[in-house]
mmCIF file of C-alpha atoms and ligand atoms in Angstrom:
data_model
loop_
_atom_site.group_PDB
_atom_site.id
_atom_site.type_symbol
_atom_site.label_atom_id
_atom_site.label_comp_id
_atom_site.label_asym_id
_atom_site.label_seq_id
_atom_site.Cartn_x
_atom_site.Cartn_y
_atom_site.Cartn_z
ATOM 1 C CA UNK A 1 53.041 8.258 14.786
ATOM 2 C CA UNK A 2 53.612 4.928 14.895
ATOM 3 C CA UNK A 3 53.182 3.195 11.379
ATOM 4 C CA UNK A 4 51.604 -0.039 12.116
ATOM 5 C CA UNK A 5 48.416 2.083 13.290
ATOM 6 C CA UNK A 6 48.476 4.385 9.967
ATOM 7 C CA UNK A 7 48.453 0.962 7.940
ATOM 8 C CA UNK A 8 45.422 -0.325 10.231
ATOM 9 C CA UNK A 9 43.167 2.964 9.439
ATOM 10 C CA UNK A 10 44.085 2.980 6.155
ATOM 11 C CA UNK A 11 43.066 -1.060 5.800
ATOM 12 C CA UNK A 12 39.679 0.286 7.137
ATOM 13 C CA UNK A 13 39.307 3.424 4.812
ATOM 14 C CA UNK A 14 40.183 0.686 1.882
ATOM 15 C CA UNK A 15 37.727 -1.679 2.977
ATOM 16 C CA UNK A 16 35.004 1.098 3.396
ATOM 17 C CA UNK A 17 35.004 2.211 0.085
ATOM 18 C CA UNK A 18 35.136 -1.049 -1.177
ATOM 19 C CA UNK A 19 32.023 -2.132 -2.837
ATOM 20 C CA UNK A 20 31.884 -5.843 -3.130
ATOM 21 C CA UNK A 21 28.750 -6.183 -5.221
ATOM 22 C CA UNK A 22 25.625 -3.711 -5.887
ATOM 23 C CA UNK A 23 22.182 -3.581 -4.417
ATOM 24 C CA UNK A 24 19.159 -4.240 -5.431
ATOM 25 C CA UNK A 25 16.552 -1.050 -5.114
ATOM 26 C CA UNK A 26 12.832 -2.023 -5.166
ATOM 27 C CA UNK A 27 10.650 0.565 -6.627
ATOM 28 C CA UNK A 28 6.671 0.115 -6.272
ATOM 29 C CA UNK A 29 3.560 2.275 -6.210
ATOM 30 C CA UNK A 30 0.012 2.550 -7.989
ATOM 31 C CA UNK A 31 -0.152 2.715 -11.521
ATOM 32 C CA UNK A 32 0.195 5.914 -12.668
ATOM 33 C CA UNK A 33 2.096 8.002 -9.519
ATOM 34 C CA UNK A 34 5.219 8.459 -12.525
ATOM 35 C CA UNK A 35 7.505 5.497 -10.734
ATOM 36 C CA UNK A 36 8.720 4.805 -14.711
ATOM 37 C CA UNK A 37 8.892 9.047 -15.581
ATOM 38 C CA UNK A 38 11.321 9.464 -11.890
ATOM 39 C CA UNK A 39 13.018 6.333 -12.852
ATOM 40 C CA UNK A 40 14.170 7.465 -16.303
ATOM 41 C CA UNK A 41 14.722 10.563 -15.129
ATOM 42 C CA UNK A 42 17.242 9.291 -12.609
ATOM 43 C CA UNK A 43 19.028 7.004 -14.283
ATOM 44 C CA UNK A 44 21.244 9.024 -16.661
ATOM 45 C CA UNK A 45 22.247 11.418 -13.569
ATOM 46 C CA UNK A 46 23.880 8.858 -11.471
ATOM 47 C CA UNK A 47 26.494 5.835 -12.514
ATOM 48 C CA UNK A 48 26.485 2.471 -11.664
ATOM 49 C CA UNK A 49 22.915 2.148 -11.820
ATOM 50 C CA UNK A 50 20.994 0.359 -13.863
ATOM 51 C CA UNK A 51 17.210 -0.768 -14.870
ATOM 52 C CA UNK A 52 15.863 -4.364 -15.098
ATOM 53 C CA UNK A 53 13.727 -4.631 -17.965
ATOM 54 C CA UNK A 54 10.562 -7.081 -16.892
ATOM 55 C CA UNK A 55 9.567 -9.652 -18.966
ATOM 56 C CA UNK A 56 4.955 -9.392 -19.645
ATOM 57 C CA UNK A 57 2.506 -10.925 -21.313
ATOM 58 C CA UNK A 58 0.763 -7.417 -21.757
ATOM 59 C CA UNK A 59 0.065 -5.905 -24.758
ATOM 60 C CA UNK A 60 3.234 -3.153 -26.025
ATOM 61 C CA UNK A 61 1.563 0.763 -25.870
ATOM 62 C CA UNK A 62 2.077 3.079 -28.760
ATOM 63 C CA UNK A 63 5.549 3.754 -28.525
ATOM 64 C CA UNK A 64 6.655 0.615 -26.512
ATOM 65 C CA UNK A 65 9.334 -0.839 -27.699
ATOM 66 C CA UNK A 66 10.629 -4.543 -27.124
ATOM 67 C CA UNK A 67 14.033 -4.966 -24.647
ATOM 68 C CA UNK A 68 13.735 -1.406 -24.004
ATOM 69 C CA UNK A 69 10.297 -0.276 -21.457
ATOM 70 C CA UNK A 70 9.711 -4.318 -21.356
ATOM 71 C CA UNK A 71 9.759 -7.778 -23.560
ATOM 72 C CA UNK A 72 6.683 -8.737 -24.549
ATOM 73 C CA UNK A 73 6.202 -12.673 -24.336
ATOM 74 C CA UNK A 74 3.267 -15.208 -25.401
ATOM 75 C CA UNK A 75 1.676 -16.369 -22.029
ATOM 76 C CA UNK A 76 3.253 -19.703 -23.219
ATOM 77 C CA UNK A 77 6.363 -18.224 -23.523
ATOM 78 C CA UNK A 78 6.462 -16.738 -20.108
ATOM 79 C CA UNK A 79 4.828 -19.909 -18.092
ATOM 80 C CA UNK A 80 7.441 -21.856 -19.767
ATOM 81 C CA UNK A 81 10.457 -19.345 -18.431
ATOM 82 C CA UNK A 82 8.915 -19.066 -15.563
ATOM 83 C CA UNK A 83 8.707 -23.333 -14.713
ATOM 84 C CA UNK A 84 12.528 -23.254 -15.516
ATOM 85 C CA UNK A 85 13.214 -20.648 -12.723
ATOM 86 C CA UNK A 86 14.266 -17.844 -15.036
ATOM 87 C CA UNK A 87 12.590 -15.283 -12.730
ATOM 88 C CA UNK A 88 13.895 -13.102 -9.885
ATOM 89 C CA UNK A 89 9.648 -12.690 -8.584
ATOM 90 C CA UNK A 90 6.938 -12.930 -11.169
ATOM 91 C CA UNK A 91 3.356 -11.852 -10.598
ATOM 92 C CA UNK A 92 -0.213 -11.440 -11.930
ATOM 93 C CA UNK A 93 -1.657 -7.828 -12.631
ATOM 94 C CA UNK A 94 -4.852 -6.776 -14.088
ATOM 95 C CA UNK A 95 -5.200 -10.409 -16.041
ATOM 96 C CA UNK A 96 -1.205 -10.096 -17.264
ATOM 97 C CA UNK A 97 1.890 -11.497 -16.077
ATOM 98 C CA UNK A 98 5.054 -9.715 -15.516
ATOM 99 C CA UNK A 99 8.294 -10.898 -14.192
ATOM 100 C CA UNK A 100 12.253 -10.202 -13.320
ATOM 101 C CA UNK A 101 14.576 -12.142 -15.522
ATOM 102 C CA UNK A 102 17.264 -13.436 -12.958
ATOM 103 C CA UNK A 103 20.023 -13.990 -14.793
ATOM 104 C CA UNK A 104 21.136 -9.806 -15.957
ATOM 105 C CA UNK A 105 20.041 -9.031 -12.125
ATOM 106 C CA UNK A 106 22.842 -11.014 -10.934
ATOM 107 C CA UNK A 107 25.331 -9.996 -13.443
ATOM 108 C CA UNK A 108 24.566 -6.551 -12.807
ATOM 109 C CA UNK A 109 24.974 -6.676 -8.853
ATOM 110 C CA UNK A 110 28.319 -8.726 -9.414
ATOM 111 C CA UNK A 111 29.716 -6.605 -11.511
ATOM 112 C CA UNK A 112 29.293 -3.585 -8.861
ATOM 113 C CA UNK A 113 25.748 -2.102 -10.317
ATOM 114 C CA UNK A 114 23.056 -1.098 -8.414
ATOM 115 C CA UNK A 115 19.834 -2.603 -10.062
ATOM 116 C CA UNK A 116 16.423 -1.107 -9.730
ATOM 117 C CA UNK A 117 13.412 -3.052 -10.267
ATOM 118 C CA UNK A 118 10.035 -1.028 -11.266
ATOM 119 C CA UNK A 119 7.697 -3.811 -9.882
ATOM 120 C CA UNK A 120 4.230 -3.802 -8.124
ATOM 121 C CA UNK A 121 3.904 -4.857 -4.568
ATOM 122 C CA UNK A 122 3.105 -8.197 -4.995
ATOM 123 C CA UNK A 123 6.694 -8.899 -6.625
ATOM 124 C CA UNK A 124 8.304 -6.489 -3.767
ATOM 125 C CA UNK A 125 6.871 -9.213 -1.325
ATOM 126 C CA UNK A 126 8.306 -12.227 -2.871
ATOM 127 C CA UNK A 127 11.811 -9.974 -3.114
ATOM 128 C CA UNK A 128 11.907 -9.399 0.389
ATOM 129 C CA UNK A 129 10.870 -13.466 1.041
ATOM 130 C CA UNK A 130 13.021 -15.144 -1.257
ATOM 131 C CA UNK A 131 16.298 -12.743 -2.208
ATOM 132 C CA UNK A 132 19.095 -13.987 0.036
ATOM 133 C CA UNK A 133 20.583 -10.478 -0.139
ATOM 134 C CA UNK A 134 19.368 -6.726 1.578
ATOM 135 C CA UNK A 135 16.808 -4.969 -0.518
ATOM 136 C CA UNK A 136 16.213 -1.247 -0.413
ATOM 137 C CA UNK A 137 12.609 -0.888 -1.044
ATOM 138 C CA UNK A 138 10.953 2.157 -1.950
ATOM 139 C CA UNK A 139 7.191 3.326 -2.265
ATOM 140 C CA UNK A 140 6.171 6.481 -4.533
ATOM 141 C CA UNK A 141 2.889 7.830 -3.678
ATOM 142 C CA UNK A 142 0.927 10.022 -5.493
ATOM 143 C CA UNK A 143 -0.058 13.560 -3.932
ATOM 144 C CA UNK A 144 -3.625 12.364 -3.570
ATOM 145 C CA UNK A 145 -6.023 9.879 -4.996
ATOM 146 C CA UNK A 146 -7.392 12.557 -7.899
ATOM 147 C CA UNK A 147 -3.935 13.360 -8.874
ATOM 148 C CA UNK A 148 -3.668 9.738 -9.429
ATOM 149 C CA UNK A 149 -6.399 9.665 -11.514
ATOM 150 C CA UNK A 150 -5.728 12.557 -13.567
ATOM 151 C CA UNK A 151 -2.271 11.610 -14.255
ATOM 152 C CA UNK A 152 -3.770 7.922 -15.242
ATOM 153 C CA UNK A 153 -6.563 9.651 -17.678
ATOM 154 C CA UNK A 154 -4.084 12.235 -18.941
ATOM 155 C CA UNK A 155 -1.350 9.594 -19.637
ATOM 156 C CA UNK A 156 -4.013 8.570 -22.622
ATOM 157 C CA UNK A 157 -2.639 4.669 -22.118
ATOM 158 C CA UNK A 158 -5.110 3.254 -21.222
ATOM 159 C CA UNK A 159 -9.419 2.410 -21.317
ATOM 160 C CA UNK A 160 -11.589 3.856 -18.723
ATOM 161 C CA UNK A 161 -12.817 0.135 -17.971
ATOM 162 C CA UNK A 162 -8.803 -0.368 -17.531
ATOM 163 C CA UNK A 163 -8.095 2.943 -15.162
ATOM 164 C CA UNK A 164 -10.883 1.671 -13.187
ATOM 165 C CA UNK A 165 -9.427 -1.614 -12.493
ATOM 166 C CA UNK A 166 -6.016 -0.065 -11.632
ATOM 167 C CA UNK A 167 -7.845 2.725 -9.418
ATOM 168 C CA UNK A 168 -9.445 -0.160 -7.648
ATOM 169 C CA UNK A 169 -6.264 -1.790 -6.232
ATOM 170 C CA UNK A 170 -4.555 1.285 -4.961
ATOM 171 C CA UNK A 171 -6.049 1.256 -1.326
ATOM 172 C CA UNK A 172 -4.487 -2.424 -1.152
ATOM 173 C CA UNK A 173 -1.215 -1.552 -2.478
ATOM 174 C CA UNK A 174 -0.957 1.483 -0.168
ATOM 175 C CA UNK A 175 -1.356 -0.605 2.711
ATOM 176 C CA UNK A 176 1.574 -2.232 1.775
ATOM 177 C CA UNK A 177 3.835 0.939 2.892
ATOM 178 C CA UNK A 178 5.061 0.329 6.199
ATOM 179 C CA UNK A 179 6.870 -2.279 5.182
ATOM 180 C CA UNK A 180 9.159 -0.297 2.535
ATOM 181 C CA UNK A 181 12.270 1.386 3.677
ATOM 182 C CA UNK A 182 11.371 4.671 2.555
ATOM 183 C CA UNK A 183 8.460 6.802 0.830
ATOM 184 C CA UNK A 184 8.864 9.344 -1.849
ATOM 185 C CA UNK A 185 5.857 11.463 -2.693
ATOM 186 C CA UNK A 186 6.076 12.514 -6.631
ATOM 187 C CA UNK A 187 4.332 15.941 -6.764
ATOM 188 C CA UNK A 188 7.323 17.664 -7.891
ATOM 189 C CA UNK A 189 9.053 15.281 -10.179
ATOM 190 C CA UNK A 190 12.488 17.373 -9.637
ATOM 191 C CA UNK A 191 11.899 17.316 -6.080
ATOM 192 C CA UNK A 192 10.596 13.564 -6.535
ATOM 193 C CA UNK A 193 14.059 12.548 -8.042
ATOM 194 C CA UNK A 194 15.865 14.352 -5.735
ATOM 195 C CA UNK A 195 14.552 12.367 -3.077
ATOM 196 C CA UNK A 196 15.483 9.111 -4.946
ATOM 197 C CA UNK A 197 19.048 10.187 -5.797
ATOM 198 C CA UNK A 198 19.192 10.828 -1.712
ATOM 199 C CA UNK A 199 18.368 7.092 -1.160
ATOM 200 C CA UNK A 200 20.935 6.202 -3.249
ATOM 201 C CA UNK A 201 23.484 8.086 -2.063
ATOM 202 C CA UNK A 202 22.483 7.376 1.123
ATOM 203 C CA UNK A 203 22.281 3.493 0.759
ATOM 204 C CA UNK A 204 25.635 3.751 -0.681
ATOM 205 C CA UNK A 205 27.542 5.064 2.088
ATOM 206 C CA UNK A 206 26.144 2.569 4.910
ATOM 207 C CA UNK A 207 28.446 0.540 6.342
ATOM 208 C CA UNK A 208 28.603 -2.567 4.053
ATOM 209 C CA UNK A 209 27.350 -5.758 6.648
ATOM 210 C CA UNK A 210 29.898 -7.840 4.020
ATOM 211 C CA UNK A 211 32.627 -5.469 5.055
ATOM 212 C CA UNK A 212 35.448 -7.872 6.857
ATOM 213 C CA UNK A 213 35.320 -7.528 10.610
ATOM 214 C CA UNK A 214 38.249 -5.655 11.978
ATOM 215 C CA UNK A 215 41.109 -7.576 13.178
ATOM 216 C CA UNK A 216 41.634 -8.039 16.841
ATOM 217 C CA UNK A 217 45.073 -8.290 18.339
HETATM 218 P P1 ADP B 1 3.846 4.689 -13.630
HETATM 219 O O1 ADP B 1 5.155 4.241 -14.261
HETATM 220 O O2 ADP B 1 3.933 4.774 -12.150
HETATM 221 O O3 ADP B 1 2.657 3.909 -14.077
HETATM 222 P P2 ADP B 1 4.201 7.047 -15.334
HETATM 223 O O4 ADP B 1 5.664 7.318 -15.129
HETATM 224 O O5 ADP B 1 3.797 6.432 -16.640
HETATM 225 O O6 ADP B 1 3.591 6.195 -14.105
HETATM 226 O O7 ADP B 1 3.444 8.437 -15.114
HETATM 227 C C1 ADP B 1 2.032 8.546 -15.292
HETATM 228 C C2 ADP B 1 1.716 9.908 -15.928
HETATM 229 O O8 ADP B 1 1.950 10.947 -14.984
HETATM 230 C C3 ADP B 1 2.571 10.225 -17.149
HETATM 231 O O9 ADP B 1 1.762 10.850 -18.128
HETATM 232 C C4 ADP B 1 3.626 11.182 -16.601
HETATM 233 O O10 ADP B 1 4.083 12.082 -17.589
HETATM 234 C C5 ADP B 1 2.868 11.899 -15.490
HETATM 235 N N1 ADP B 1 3.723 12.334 -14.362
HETATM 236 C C6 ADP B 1 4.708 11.631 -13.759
HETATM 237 N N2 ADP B 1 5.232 12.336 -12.727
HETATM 238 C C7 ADP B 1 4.547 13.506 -12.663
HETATM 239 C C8 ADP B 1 4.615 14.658 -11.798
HETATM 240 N N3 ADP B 1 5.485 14.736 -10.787
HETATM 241 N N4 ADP B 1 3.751 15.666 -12.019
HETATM 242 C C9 ADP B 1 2.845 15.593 -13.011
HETATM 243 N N5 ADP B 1 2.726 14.545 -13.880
HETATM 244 C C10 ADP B 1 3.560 13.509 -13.699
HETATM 245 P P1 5GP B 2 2.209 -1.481 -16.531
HETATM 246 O O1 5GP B 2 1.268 -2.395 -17.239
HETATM 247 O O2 5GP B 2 1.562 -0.155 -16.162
HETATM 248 O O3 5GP B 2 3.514 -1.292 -17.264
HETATM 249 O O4 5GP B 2 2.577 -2.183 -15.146
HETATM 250 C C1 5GP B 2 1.578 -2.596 -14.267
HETATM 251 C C2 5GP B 2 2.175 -2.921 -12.901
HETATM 252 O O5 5GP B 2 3.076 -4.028 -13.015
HETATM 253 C C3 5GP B 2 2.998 -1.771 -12.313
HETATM 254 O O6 5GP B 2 2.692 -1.699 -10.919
HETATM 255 C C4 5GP B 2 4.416 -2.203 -12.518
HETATM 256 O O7 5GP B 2 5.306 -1.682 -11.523
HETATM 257 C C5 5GP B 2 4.289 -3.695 -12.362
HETATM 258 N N1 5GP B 2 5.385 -4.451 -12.969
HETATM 259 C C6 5GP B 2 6.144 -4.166 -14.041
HETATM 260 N N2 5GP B 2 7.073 -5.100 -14.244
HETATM 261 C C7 5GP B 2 6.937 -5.996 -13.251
HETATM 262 C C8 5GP B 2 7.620 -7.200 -12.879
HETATM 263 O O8 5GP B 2 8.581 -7.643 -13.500
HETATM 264 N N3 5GP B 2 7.168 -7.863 -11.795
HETATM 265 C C9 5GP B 2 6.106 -7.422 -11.054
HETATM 266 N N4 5GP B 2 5.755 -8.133 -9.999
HETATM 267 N N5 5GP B 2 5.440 -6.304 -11.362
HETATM 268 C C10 5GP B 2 5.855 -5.605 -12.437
#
């Protein structure tokens, strides 16, 4: 066979598996459908994938703890971050902001990591406007609307006045599904993250649009 041709596929194979930089994996739902339960679950089992801890000016749960589920900022604080441009998307829920801190999201992709970002659908939509790279953006729904609701009440988090008000914007945030990439429905969690790890996996063996063209002669 002649050699010049085995060097050409094998440039290709090289460039294939090449991964220039890592993605960026959108993760949104209602409150409550167990996006943060699949997502911790997940993490562990696969490598080069990390979480992006948001920035809020919520009050920490029982068992929060700061740099680790989120950092909790003053709302002065986060308004002054947010006028110097420190945020990938930030957005107001319930009465409470939340936001991406920029800089460890571009660290992470240039050093080869895939980042996910656990963020509500408001956020997603000023990912998809303003991120000058391809996001993979993923919707978890719940089985059905009293499963929601159950796993809200049962999760013990929050007031009723509170599960109300996130109850109340999950017909507006579901509308917001055709425009993901894909859908996972979290009934079974194991069957939930299995579906997540097959995004992945999937995502990661597209053709990369950053690949080199192939030389013409
Ligand atoms: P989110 O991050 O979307 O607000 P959580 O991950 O906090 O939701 O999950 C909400 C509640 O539902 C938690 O108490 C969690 O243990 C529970 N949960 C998550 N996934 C499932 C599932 N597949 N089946 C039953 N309960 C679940
Ligand atoms: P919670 O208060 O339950 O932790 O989060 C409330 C909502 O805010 C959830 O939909 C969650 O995904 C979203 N959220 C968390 N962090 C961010 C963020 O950095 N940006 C945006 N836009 N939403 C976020």
């Amino acid at each position: 066979m002649d050699l010049s041709i085995d060097n050409h596929i094998d440039n290709h194979i090289r460039r294939a598996k090449q991964i220039e930089q890592g993605s960026l994996l959108v993760i949104s739902g209602p409150s409550g459908v167990g996006k943060g339960t699949l997502v911790k679950q997940v993490l562990p089992q696969m490598e080069n994938l990390t979480l992006s801890v948001s920035m809020t000016t919520r009050s920490p749960r029982p068992g929060e703890v700061h740099g680790e589920n989120y950092f909790f900022v003053s709302e002065e604080e986060f308004l002054s971050l947010k006028a110097e441009n420190a945020f990938l998307e930030a957005a107001v829920y319930n009465g409470n902001h939340y936001g991406t801190p920029k800089p460890f999201v571009l660290e992470q992709m240039q050093a080869g990591h895939d980042v996910i970002l656990e963020i509500d659908v408001q956020g997603a939509a000023q990912v998809r406007a303003n991120f000058d790279y391809k996001t993979i953006q993923i919707f978890v729904l719940p089985p059905s609307h009293a499963e929601l609701k159950a796993r809200l009440e049962n999760r013990r988090t929050e007031t009723v006045e509170i599960i109300d008000q996130r109850l109340a914007r999950v017909a507006k945030e579901v509308a917001e599904l055709p425009i993901y990439d894909y859908y996972i429905i979290n009934d079974s969690l194991e069957r939930a993250c299995d579906d997540l790890k097959a995004i992945i996996r999937a995502e990661r063996l597209r053709v990369r649009a950053q690949a080199p063209l192939p030389e013409t002669r």
